[in-house]
Coordinates of C-alpha atoms in Angstrom, one line a residue:
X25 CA -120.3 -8.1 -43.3
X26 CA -123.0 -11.1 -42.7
X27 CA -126.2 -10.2 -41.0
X28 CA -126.4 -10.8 -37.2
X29 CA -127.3 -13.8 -36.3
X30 CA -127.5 -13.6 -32.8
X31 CA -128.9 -10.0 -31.9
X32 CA -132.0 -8.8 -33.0
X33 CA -131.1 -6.3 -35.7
X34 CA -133.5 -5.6 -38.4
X35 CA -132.6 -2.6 -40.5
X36 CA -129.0 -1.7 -39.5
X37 CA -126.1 -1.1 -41.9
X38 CA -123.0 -3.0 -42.2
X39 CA -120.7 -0.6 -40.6
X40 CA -119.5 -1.5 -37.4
X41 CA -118.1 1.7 -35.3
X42 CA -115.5 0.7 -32.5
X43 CA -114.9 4.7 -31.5
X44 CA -115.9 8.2 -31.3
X45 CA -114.0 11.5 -31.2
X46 CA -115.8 15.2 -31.0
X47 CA -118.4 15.6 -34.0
X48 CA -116.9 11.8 -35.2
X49 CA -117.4 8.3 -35.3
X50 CA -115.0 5.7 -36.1
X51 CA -115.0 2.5 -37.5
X52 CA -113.3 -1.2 -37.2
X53 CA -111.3 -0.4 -40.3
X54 CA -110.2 3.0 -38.7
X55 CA -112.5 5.2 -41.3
X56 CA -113.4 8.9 -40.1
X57 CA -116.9 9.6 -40.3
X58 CA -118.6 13.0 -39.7
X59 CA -121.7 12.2 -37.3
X60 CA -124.5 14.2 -38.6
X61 CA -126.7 11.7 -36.6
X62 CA -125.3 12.3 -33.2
X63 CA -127.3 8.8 -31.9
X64 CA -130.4 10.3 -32.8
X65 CA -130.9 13.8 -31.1
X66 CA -128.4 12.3 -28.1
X67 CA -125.2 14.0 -28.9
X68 CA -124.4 17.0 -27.4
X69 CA -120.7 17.7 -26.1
X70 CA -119.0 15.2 -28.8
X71 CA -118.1 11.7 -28.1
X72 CA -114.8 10.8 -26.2
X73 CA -114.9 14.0 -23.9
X74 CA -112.7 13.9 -21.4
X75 CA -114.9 16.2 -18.6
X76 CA -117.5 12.7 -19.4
X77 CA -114.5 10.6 -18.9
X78 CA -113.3 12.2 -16.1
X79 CA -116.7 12.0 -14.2
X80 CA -118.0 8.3 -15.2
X81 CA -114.2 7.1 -13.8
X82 CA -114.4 8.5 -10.7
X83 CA -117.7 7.4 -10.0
X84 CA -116.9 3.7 -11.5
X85 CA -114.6 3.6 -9.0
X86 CA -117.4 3.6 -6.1
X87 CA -118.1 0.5 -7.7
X88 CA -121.7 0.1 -6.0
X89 CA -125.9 0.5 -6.5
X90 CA -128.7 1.0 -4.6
X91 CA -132.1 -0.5 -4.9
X92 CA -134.5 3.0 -5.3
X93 CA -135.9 1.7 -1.9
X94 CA -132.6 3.7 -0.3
X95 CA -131.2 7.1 -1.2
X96 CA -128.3 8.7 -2.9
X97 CA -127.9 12.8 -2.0
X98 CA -126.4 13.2 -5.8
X99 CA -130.0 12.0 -6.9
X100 CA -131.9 14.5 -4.6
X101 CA -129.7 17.3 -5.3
X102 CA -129.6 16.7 -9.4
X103 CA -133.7 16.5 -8.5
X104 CA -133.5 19.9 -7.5
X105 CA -131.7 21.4 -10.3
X106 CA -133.6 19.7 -12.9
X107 CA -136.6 21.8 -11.1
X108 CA -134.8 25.1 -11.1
X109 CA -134.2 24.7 -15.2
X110 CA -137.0 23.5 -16.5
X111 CA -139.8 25.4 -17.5
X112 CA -143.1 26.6 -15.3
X113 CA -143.5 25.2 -11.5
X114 CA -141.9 21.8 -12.3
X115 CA -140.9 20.2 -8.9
X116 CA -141.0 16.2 -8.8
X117 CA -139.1 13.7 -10.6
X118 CA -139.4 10.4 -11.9
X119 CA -136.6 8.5 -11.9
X120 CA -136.3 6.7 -15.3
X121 CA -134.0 4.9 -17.5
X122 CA -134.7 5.9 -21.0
X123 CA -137.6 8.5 -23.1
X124 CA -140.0 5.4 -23.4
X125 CA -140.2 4.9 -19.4
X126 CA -140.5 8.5 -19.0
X127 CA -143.3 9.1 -21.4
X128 CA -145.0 6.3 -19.7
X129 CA -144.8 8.0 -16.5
X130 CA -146.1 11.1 -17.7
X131 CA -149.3 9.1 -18.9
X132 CA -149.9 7.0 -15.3
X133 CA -149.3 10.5 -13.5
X134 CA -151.7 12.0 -15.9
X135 CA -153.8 9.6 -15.7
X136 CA -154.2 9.4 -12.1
X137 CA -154.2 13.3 -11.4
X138 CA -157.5 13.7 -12.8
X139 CA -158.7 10.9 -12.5
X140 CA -159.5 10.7 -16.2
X141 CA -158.7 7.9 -18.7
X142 CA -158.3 9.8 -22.4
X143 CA -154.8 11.7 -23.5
X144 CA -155.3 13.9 -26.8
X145 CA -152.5 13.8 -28.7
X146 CA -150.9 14.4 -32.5
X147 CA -150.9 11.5 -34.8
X148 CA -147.8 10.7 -36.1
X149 CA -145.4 11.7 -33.5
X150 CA -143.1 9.1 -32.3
X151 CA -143.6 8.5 -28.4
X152 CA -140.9 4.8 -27.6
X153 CA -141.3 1.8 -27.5
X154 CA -143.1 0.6 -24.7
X155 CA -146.9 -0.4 -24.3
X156 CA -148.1 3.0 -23.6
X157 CA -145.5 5.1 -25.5
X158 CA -146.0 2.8 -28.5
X159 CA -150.0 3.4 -28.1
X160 CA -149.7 6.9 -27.8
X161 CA -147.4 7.4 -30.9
X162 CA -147.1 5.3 -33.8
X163 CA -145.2 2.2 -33.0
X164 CA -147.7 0.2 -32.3
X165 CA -148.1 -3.1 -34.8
X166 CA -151.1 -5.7 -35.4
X167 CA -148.4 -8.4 -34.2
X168 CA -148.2 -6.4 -30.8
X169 CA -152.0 -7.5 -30.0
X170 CA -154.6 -4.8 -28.2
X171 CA -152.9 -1.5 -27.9
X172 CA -153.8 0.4 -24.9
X173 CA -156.6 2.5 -25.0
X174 CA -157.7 5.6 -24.2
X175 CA -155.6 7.7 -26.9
X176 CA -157.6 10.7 -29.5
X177 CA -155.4 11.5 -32.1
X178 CA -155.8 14.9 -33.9
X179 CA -154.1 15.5 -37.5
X180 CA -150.5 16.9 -37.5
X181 CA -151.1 20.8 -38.2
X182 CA -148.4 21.9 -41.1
X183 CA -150.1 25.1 -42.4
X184 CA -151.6 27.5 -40.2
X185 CA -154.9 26.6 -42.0
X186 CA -154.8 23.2 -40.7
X187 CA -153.4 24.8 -37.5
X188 CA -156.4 26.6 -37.1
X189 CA -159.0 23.7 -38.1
X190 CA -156.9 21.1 -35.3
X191 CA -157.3 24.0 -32.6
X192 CA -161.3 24.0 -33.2
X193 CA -161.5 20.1 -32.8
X194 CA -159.6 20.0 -29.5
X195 CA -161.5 23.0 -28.4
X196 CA -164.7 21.0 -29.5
X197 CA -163.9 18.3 -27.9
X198 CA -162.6 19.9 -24.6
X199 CA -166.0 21.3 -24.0
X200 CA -168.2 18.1 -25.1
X201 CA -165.9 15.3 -23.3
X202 CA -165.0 15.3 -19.5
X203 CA -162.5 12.4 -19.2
X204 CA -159.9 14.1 -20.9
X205 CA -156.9 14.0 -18.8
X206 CA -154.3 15.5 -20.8
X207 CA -152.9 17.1 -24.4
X208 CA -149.3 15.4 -24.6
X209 CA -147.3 16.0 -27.8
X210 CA -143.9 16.6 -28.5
X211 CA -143.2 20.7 -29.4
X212 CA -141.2 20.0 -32.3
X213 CA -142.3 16.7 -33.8
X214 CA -138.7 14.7 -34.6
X215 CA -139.1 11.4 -35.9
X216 CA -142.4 12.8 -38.1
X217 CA -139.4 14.4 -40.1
X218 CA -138.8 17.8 -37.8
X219 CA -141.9 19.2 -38.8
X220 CA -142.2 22.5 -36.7
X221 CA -145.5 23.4 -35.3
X222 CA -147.1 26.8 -37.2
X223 CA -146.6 29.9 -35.5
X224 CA -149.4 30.4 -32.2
X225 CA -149.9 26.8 -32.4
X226 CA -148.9 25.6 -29.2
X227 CA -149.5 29.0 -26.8
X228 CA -153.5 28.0 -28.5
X229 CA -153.2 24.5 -27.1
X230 CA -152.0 25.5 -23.8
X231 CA -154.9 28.5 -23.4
X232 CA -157.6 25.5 -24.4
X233 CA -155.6 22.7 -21.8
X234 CA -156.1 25.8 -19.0
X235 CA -160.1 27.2 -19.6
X236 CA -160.5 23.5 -19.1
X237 CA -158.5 21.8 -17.0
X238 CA -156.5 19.7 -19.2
X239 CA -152.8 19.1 -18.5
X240 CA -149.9 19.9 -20.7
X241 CA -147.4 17.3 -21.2
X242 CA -144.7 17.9 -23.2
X243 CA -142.5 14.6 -24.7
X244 CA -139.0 17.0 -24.8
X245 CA -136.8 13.3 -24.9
X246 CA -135.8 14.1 -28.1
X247 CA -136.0 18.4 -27.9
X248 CA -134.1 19.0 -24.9
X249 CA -131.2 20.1 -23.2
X250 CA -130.6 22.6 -26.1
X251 CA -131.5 20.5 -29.1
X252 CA -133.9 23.1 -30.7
X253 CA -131.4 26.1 -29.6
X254 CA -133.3 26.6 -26.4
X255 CA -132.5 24.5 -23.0
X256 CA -136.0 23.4 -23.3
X257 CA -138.0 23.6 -26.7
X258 CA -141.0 24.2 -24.9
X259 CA -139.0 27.8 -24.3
X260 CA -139.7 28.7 -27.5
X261 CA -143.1 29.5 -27.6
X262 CA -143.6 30.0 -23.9
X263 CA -145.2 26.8 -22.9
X264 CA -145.3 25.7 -18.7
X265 CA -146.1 21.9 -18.8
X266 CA -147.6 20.2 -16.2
X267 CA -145.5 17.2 -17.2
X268 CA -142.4 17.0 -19.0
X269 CA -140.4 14.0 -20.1
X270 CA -136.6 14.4 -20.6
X271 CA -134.0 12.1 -22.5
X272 CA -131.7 11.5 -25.5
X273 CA -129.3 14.6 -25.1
X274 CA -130.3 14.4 -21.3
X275 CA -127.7 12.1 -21.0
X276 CA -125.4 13.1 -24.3
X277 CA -124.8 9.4 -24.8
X278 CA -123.4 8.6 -22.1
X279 CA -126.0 7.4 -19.9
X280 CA -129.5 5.0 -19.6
X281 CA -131.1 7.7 -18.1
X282 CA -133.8 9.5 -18.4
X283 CA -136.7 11.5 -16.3
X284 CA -140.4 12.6 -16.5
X285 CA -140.7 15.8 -13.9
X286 CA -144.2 16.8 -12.8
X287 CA -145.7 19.8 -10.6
X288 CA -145.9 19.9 -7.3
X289 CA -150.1 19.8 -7.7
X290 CA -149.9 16.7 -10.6
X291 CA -147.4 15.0 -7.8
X292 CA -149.8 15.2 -5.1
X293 CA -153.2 14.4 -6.8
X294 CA -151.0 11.4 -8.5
X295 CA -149.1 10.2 -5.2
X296 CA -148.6 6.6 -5.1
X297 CA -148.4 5.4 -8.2
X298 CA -145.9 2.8 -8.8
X299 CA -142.1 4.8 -9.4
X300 CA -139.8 2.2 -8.8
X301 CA -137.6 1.6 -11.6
X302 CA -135.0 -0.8 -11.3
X303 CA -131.8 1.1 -13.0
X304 CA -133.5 4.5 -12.6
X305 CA -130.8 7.1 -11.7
X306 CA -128.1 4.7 -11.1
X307 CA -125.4 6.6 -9.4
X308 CA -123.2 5.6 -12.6
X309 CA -125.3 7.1 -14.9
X310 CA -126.0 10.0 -12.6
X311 CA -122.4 10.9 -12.5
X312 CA -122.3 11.1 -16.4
X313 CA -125.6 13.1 -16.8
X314 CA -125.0 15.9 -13.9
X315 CA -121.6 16.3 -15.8
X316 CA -123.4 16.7 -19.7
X317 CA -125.4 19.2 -17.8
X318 CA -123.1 21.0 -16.4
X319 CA -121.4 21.5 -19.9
X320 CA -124.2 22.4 -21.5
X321 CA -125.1 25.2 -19.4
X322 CA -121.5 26.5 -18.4
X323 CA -120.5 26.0 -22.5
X324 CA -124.2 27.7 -23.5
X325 CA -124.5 24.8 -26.2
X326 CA -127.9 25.9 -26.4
X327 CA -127.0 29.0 -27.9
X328 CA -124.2 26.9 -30.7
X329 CA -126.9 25.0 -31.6
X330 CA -129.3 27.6 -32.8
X331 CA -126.1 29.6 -34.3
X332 CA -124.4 26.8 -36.1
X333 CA -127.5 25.3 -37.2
X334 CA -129.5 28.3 -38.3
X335 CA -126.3 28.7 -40.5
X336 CA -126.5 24.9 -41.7
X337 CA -129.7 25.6 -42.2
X338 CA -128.6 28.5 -44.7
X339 CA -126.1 26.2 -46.3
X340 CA -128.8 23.4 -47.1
X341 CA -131.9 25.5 -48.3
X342 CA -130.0 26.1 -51.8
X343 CA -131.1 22.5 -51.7
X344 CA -134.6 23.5 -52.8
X345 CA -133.8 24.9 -56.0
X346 CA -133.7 20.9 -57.2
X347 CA -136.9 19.6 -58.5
X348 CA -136.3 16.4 -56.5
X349 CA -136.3 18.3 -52.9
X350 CA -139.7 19.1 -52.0
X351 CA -138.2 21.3 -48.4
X352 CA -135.4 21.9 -46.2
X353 CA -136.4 21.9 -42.0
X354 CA -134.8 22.5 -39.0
X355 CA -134.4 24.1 -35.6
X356 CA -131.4 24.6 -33.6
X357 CA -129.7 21.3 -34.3
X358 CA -132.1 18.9 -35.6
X359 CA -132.8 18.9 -39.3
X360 CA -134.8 17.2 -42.0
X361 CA -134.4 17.2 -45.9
X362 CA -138.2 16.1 -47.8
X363 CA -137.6 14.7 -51.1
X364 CA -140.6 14.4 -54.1
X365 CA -139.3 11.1 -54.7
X366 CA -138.0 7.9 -52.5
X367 CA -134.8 8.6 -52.4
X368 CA -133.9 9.3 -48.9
X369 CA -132.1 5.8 -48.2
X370 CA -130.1 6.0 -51.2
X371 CA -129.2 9.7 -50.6
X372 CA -128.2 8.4 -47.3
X373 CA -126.3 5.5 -48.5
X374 CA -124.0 7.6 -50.8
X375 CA -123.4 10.6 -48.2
X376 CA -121.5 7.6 -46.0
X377 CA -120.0 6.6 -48.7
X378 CA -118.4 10.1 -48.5
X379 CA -117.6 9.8 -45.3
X380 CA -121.2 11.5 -43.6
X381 CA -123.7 10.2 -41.5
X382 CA -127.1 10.7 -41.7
X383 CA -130.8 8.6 -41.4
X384 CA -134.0 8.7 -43.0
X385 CA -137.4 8.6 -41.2
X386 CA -138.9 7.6 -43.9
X387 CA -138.5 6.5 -47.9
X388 CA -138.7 10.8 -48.9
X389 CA -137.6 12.0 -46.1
X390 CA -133.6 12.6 -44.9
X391 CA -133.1 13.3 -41.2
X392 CA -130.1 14.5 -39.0
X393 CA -129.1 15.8 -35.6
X394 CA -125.6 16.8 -34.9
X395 CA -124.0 17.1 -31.9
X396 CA -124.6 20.7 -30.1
X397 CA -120.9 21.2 -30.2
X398 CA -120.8 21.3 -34.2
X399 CA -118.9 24.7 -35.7
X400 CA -119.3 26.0 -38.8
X401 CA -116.1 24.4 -40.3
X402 CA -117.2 20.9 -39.8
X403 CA -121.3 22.2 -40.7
X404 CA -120.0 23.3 -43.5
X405 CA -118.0 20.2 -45.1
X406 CA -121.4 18.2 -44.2
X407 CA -123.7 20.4 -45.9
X408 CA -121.0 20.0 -49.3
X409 CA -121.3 17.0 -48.9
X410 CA -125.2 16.8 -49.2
X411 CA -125.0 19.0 -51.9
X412 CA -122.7 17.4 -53.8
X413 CA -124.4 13.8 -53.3
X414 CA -128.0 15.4 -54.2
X415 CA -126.6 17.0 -57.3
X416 CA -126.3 20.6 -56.7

């Protein structure tokens, strides 16, 4: 297949996929692939449901939009449920149309509910795409010009050691700096290769954010709705953000929609900042994201994906009796494989070959994130196939 010559498309490979079908993707020649990418921690109730179907239909056949000027009830009453399961005293939110927008949202309300200009965060962690996502994270490039400012990066924590010497510095520098306005991360760090925080990590950083009036914001675009094997991964260790950005499984892939939900105090102290957003909560995309919702409640695919994947998790970790795997990682559904060696595009290269998908974050470094809905059966012909194209 030639490269594109039209659409900007640096690094994809020639496969073109015309279909999708539960835990599958299919292609023009009408190849069966198991999707252990899931569109990058988006899947969550398979592609081609027909609940999703059902929904985006009936609401295509409304056939209208409104300017966010105007109101929609759907909007006001999906506002509302957001509030009632997310975590803490989360009450407001942003309308927004993908994790990027959201997480730039959560840095103009931060921003402007304190009143101060500098976000601590971890360096590494993948934040979007946009000015201020790509500032706070690591997609900034030289090309891109002046980066927006304002940003303290502390070391990603992998040991409790290093846990414990990050926790000093931000404590350090909570009590020596005033114009800190916030600690934003995400609580399992994705893109970085699902590294998982050390044990007491995060409850540390939220005691420090509250002795000193720091908010918490927590990027969960990519940990949400279930992805770690709770509804929220801030759930797991008991955090209550101030600020939470939602997206990627939000939607299931079936929506440009995403969210950033604040308190009721970091909504006041930040009222009026700007909030319109064109294609923010389109009644369209509404329709398919109150349905993925539903589903993932009612079906408890919060609870498959820390059951399946803590036994996928099982399946892989024989993997690091090979010389060339350096560590097995993952959470609920969201996994990474660390090789000693750059291997990870040619490891992923051969398992589609075989018929699986997966990505790489990196040249070491294998990464995957099936749907929620993934059983055993099909967990288990994925991990074989690992296996089998690592050598085992």
């Amino acid at each position: 297949m030639p490269a594109s010559k039209y659409l900007v498309d640096y690094d994809s490979m020639p496969i073109e996929f015309v279909s999708g079908e539960g835990c599958h993707l299919i292609d023009a020649k009408g190849r069966k692939y198991l999707d252990f990418i899931g569109s990058w921690c988006t899947s969550t109730v398979g592609w081609k449901h027909p609940g999703m179907a059902e929904a985006i239909t009936a609401q295509g056949r409304e056939g209208f939009a409104i300017p966010p000027i105007f109101r929609h009830p759907r909007q006001e009453a999906f506002a509302k449920r957001l509030a009632k399961l997310a975590p803490g005293k989360l009450m407001r939110s942003f309308r927004c149309t993908s994790g990027s927008e959201a997480v730039d949202f959560a840095i103009r309300a931060a921003r402007a509910a304190t009143g101060k200009p500098t976000i601590v965060t971890i360096d590494g962690v993948w934040h979007g795409h946009t000015y201020g996502a790509a500032a706070l994270g690591n997609a900034q490039v030289k090309k891109m010009g002046p980066e927006l400012s304002g940003f303290v990066k502390l070391p990603m924590p992998r040991t409790p050691k290093q846990a414990h010497d990050v926790l000093d510095t931000f404590e350090t520098l909570a009590k020596k700096r005033k114009d800190i306005a916030a600690f934003m991360s995400e609580p399992v760090w994705t893109n970085a290769g699902c590294i998982i925080p050390p044990d007491g990590f995060y409850p540390a950083v939220q005691d420090i954010c509250r002795r000193h009036n720091i908010l918490l914001v927590m990027d969960e675009v990519a940990t949400c709705m279930g992805r770690c094997g709770k509804l929220f991964a801030s759930e797991l260790w008991g955090l209550e953000p101030d600020i939470l950005c939602l997206g990627k499984s939000f939607t299931g892939g079936y929506a440009t929609m995403a969210a950033a939900l604040v308190t009721e105090d970091v909504f006041k102290k930040a009222k009026g900042i700007p909030a319109y957003s064109t294609f923010g909560w389109l009644v369209q995309d509404l329709a398919a994201v109150e349905k993925n919702v539903d589903l993932i409640v009612s079906q408890r695919l919060d609870r498959n994906a820390a059951d399946v994947g803590a036994f996928l998790l099982e399946e892989l970790k024989s993997l690091e009796a090979l010389k060339k795997v350096k560590e097995v990682r993952g959470i609920g559904m969201v996994f990474a494989i660390e090789f000693r060696l750059p291997i990870a595009p040619l490891v992923a290269l051969h398992c589609c070959r075989q018929g699986l998908l997966v990505a790489f974050t990196d040249s070491k470094t294998l990464f995957f994130s099936p749907p929620l809905i993934l059983d055993r059966a099909l967990a288990k012909k994925g991990a074989d196939i690992l296996k089998r194209v690592c050598g085992l």
